[in-house]
PDB file of C-alpha atoms in Angstrom:
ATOM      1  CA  UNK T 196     102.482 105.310  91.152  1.00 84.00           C
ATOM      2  CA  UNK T 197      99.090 104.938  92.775  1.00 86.00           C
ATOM      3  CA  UNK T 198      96.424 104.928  89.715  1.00 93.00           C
ATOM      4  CA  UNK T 199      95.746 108.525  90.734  1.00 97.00           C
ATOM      5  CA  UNK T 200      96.069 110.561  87.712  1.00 97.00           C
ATOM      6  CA  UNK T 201      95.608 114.272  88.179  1.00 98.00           C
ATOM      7  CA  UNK T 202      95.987 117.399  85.980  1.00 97.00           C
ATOM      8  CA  UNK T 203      97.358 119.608  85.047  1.00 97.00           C
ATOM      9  CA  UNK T 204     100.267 119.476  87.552  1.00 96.00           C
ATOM     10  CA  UNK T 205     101.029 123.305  87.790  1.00 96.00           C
ATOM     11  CA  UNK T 206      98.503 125.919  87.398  1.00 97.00           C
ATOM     12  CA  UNK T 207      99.502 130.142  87.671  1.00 97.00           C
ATOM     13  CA  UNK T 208      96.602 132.288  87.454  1.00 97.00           C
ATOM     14  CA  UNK T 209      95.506 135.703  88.714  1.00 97.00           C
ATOM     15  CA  UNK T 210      93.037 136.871  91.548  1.00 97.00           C
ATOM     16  CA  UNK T 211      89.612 136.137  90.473  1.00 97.00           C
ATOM     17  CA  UNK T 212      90.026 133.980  87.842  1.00 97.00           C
ATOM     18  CA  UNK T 213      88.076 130.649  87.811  1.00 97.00           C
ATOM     19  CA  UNK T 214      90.166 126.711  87.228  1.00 98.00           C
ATOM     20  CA  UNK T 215      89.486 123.384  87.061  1.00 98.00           C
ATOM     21  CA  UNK T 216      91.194 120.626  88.316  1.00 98.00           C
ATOM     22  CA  UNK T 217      90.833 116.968  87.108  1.00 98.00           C
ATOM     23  CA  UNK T 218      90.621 114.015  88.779  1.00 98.00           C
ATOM     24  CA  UNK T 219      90.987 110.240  87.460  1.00 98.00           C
ATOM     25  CA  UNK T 220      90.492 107.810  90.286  1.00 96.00           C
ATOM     26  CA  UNK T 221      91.996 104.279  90.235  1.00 95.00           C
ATOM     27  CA  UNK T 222      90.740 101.342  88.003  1.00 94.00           C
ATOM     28  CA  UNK T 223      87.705 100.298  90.067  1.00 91.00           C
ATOM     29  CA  UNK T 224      87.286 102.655  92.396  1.00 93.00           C
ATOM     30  CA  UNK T 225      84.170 104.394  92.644  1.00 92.00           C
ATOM     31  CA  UNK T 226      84.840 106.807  95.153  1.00 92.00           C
ATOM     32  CA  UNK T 227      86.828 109.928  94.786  1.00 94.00           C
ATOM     33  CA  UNK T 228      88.072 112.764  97.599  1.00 94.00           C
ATOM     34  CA  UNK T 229      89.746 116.372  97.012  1.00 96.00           C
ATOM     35  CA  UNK T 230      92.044 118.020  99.972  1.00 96.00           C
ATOM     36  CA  UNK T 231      93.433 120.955 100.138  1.00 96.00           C
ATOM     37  CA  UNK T 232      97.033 121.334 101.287  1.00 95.00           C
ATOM     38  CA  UNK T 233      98.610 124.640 101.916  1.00 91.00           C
ATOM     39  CA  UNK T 234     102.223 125.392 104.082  1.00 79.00           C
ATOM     40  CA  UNK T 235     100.038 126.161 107.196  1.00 74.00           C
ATOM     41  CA  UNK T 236      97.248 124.092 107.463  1.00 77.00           C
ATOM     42  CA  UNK T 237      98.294 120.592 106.297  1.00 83.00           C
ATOM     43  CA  UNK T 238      96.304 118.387 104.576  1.00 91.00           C
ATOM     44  CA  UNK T 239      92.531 119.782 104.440  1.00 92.00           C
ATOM     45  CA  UNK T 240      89.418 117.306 103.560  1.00 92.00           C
ATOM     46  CA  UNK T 241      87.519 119.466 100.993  1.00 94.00           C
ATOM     47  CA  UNK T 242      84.405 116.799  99.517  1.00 94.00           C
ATOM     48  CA  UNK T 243      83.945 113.333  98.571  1.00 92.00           C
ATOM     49  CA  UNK T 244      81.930 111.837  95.481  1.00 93.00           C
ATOM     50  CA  UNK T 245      80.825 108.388  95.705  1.00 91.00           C
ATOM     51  CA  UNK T 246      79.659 107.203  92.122  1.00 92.00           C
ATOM     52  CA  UNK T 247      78.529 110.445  90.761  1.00 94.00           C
ATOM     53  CA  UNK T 248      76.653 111.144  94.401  1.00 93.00           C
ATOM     54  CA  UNK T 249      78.118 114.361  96.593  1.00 92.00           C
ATOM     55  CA  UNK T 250      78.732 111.646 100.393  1.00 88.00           C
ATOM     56  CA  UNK T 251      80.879 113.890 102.460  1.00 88.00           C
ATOM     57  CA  UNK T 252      81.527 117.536 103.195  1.00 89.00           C
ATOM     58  CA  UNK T 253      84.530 119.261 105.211  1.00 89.00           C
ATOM     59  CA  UNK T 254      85.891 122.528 104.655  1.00 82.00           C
ATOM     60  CA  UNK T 255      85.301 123.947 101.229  1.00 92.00           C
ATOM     61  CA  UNK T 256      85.090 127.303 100.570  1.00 94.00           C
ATOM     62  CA  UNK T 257      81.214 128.246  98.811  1.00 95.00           C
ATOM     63  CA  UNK T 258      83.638 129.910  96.009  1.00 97.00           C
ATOM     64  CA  UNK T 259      84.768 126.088  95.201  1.00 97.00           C
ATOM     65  CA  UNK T 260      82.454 123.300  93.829  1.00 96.00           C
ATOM     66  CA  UNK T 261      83.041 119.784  92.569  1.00 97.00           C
ATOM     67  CA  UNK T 262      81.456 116.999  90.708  1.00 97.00           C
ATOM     68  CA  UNK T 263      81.960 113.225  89.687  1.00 97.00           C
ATOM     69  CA  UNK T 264      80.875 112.043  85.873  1.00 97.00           C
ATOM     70  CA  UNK T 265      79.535 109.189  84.722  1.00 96.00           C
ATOM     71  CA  UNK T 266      83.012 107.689  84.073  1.00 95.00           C
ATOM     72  CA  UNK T 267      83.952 108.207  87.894  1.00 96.00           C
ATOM     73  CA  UNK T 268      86.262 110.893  86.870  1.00 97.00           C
ATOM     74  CA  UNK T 269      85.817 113.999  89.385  1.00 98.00           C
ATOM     75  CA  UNK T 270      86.514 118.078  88.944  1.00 98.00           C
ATOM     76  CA  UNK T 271      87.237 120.329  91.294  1.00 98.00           C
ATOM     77  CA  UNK T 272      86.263 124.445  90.403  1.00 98.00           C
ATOM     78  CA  UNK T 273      87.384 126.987  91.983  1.00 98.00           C
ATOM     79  CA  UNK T 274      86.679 130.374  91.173  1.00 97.00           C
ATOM     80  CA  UNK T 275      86.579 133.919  91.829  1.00 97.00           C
ATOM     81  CA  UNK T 276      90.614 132.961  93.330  1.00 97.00           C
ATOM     82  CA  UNK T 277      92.397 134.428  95.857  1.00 97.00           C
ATOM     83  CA  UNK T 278      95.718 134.507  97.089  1.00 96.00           C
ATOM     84  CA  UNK T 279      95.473 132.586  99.637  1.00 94.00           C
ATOM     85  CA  UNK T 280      93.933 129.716  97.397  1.00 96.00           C
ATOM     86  CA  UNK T 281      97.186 128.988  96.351  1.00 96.00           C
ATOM     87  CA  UNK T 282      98.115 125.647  97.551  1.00 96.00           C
ATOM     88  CA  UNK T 283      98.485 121.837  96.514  1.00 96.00           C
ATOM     89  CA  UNK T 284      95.242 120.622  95.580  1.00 97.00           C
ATOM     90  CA  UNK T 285      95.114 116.333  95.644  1.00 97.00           C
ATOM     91  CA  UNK T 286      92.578 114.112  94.946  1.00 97.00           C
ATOM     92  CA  UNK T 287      92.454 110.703  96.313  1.00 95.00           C
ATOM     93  CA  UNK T 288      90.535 107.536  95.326  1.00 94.00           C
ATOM     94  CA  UNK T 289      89.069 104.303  97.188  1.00 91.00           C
ATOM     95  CA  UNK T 290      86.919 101.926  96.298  1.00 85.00           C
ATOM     96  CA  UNK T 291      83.580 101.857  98.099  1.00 74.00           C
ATOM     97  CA  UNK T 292      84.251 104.685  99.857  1.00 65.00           C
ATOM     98  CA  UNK T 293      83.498 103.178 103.398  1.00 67.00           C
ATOM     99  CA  UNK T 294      84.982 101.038 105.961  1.00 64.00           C
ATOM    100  CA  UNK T 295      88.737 100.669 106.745  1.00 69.00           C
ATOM    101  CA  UNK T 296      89.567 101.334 102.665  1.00 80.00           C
ATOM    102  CA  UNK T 297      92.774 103.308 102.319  1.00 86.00           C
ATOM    103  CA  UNK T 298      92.416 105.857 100.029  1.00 90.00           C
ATOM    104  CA  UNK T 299      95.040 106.333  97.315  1.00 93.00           C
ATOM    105  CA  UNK T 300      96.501 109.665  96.735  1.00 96.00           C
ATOM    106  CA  UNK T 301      97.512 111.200  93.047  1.00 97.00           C
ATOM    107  CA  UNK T 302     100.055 113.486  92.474  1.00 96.00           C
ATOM    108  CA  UNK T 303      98.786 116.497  92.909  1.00 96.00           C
ATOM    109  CA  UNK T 304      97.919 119.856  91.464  1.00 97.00           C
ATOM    110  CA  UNK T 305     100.064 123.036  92.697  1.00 96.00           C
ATOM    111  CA  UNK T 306      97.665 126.252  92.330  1.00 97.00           C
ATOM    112  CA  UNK T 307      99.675 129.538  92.253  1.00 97.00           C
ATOM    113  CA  UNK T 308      97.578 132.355  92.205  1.00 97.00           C
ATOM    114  CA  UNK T 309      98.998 135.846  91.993  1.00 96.00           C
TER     115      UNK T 309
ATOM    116  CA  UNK R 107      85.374 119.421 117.817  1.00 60.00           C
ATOM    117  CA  UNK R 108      88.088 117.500 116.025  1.00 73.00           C
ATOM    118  CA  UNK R 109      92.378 118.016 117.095  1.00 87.00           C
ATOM    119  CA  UNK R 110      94.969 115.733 115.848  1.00 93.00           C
ATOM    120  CA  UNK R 111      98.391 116.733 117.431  1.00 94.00           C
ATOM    121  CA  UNK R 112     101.923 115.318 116.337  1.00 96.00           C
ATOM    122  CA  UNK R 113     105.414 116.857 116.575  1.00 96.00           C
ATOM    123  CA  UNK R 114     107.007 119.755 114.483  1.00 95.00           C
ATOM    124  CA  UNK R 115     109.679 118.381 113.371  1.00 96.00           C
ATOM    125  CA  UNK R 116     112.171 115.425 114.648  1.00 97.00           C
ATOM    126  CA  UNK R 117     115.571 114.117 113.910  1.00 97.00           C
ATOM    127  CA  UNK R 118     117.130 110.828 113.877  1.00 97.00           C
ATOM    128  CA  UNK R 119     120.248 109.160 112.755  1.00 97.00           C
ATOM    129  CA  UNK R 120     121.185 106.433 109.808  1.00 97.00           C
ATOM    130  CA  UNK R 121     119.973 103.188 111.154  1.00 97.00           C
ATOM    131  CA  UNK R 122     118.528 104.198 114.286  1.00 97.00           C
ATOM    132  CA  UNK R 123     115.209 103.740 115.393  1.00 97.00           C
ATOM    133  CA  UNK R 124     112.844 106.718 115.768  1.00 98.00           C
ATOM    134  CA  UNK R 125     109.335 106.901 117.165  1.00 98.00           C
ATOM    135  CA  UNK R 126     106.340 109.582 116.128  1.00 98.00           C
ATOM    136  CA  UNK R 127     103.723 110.117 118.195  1.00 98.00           C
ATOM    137  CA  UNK R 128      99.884 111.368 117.195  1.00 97.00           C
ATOM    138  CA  UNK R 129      97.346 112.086 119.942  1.00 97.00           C
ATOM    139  CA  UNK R 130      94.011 113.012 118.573  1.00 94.00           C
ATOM    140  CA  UNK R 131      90.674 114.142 120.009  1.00 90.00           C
ATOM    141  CA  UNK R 132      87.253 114.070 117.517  1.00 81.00           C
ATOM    142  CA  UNK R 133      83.946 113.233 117.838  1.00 76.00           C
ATOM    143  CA  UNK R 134      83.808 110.259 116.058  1.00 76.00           C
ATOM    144  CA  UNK R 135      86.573 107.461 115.351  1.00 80.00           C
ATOM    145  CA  UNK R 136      86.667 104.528 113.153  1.00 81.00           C
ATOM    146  CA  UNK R 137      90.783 103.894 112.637  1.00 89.00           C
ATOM    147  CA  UNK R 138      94.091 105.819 112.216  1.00 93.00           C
ATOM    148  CA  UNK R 139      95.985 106.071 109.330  1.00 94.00           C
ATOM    149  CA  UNK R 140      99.973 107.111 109.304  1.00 96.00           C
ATOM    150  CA  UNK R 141     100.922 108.231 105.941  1.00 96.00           C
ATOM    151  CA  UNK R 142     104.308 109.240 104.392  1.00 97.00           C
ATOM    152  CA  UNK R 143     104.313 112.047 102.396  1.00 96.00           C
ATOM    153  CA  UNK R 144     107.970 113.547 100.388  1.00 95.00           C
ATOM    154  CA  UNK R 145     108.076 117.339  99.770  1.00 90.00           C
ATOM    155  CA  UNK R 146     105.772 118.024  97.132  1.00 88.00           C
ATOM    156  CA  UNK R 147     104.448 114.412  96.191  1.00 92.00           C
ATOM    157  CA  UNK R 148     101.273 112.852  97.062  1.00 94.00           C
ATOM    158  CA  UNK R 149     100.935 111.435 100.351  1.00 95.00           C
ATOM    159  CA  UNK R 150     101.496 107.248 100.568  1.00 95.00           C
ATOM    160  CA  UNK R 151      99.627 104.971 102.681  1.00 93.00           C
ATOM    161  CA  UNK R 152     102.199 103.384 105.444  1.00 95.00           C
ATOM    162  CA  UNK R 153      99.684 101.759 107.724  1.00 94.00           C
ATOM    163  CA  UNK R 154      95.992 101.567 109.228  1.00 92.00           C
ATOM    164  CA  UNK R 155      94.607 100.715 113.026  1.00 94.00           C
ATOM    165  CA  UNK R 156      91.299 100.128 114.311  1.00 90.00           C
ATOM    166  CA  UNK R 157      91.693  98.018 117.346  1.00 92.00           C
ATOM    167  CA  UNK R 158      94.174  98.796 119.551  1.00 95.00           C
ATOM    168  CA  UNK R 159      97.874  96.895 119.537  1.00 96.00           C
ATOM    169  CA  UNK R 160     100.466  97.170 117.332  1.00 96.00           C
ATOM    170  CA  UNK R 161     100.335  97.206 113.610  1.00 93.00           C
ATOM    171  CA  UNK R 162     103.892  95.629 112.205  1.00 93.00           C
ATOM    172  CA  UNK R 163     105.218  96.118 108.770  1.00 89.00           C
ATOM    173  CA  UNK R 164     108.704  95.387 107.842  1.00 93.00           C
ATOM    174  CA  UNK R 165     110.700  97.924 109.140  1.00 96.00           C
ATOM    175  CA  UNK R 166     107.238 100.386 110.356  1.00 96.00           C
ATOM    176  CA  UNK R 167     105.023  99.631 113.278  1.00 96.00           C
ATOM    177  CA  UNK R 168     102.484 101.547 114.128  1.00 97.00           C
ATOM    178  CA  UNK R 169     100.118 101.541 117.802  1.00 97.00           C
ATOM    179  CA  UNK R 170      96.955 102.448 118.891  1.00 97.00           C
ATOM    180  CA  UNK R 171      95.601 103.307 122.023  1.00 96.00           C
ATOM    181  CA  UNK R 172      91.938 104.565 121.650  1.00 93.00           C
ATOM    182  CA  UNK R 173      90.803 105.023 125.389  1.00 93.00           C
ATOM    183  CA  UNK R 174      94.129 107.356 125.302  1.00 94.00           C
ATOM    184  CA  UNK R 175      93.349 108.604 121.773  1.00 94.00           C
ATOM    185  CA  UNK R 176      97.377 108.436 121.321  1.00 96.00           C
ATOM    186  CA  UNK R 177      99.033 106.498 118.450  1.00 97.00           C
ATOM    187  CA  UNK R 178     102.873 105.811 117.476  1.00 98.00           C
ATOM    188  CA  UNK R 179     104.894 105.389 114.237  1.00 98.00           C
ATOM    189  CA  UNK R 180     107.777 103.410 114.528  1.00 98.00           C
ATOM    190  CA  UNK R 181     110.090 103.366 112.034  1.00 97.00           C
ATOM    191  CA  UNK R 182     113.419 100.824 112.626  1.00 97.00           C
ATOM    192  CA  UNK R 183     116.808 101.121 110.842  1.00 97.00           C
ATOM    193  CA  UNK R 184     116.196 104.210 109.477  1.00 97.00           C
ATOM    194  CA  UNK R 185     117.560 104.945 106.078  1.00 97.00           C
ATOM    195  CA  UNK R 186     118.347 108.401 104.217  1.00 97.00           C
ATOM    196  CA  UNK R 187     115.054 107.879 102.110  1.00 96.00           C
ATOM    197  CA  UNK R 188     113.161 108.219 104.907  1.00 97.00           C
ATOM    198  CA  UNK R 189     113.627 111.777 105.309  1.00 97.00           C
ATOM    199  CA  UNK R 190     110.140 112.707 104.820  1.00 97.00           C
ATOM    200  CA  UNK R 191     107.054 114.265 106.189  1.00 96.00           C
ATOM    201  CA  UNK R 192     105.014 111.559 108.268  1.00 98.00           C
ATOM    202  CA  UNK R 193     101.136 112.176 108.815  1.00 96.00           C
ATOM    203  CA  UNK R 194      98.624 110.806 110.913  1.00 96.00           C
ATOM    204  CA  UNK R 195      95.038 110.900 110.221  1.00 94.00           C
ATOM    205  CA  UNK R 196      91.856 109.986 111.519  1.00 91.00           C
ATOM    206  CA  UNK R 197      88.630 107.997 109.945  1.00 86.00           C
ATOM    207  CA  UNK R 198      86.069 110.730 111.002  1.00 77.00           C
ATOM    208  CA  UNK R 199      82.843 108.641 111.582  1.00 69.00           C
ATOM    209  CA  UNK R 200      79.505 109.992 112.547  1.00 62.00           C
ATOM    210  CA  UNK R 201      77.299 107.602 111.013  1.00 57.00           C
ATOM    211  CA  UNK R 202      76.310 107.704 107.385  1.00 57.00           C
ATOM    212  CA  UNK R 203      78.471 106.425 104.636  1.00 55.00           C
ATOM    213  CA  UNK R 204      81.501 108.229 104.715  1.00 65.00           C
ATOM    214  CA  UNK R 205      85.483 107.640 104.853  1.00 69.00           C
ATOM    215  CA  UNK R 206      86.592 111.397 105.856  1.00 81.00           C
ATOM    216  CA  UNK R 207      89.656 111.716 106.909  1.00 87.00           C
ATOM    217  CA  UNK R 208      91.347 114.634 109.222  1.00 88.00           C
ATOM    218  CA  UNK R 209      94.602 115.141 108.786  1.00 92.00           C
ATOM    219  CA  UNK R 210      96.820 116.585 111.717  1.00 92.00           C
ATOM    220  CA  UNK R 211      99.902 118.690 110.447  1.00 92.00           C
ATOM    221  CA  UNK R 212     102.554 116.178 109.814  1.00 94.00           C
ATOM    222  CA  UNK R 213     105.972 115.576 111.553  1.00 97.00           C
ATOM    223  CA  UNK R 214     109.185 116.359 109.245  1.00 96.00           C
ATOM    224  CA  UNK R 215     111.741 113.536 110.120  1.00 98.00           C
ATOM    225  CA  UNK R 216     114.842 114.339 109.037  1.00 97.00           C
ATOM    226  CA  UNK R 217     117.739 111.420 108.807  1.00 97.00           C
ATOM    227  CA  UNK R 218     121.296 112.608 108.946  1.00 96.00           C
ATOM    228  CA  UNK R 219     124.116 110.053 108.358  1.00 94.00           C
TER     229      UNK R 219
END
């Protein structure tokens, strides 16, 4: 168990629908990071929150947004969903955010969309 | 442009030793991460390099090579549990404050008895 809660575990939803994911990083950690990991891609960096403040951007779709809260807990939205949206969805959590930290993964949310 | 390559797919046997390799091109590097990941749970840290040499850790080592940009994950008396998915990543640093890191697509080991 790495700290890393996440939820809900399993989501099924239809085409354009909107969802939010939840994120609650490790005791103490003040940085939090969302990937995206579907069967053909492998694990994709989506965004990274560093106490509240947006620090890093990879590939997310303009569809998908995120945000940390004053508690350090983080949500991922993604809306208007296709099928091709459907993947595992983890969040990971370190604690400054910087230098050699290792971030710590949760268990991750599995998006069907159909 | 950023390219982290590592095999398919490998297979080993029961207490043998087994080694997975990880080249990787990108534009900036600051240290190489080999995670273990199980089908369908989260990914687990194994081991981290920044200079180059080799890493050990009870029964996983792991090298690094930067002016190669090649990497290794050695894994010794191999055991049925570690029948997983084994992924290498990259610290992508371009200045700033940031710990990004690039995945490549994983190598499935599979251990057979």
């Amino acid at each position: 168990d790495s700290g890393v809660t996440q939820t809900p575990k399993h989501l099924i939803t239809a085409t354009g629908q909107r969802v939010t994911l939840r994120c609650s990083p490790r005791s103490g950690d003040l940085s939090v990071y969302w990937y995206q990991q579907s069967l053909d891609q492998g694990l994709q960096f989506l965004i990274q929150y560093y106490n509240g403040e947006e620090r890093a951007k990879g590939n997310i779709l303009e569809r998908f947004s995120a945000q940390q809260f004053p508690d350090l807990h983080s949500e991922l939205n993604l809306s208007s969903l296709e099928l091709g949206d459907s993947a595992l969805y983890f969040c990971a959590s370190s604690n400054q955010g910087i230098g050699k930290e290792t971030q710590y993964f949760g268990p991750g949310t599995r998006l069907l969309v159909l | 442009g950023q390219n982290i390559d590592q095999p398919t797919e490998m297979t080993a046997t029961e207490g043998a030793i087994v080694q997975i390799n990880c080249t990787y091109q990108t534009s900036g590097f600051n240290g190489l991460f080999w995670y273990q990941q199980h089908a369908g749970e989260a990914p687990t840290f194994l081991s981290y390099n920044v200079l180059d040499g080799l890493e050990e850790k009870g029964r996983f080592s792991s090298f690094l090579s930067r002016s190669k940009g090649y990497s290794y994950l050695l894994l010794k008396e191999l055991q049925m549990k570690d029948s997983a998915s084994y992924l290498c990543a990259v610290r992508d640093y371009r200045g700033g404050a940031t710990n990004k890191l690039i995945f490549g697509t994983g190598t499935l080991l599979a251990v057979q008895p």
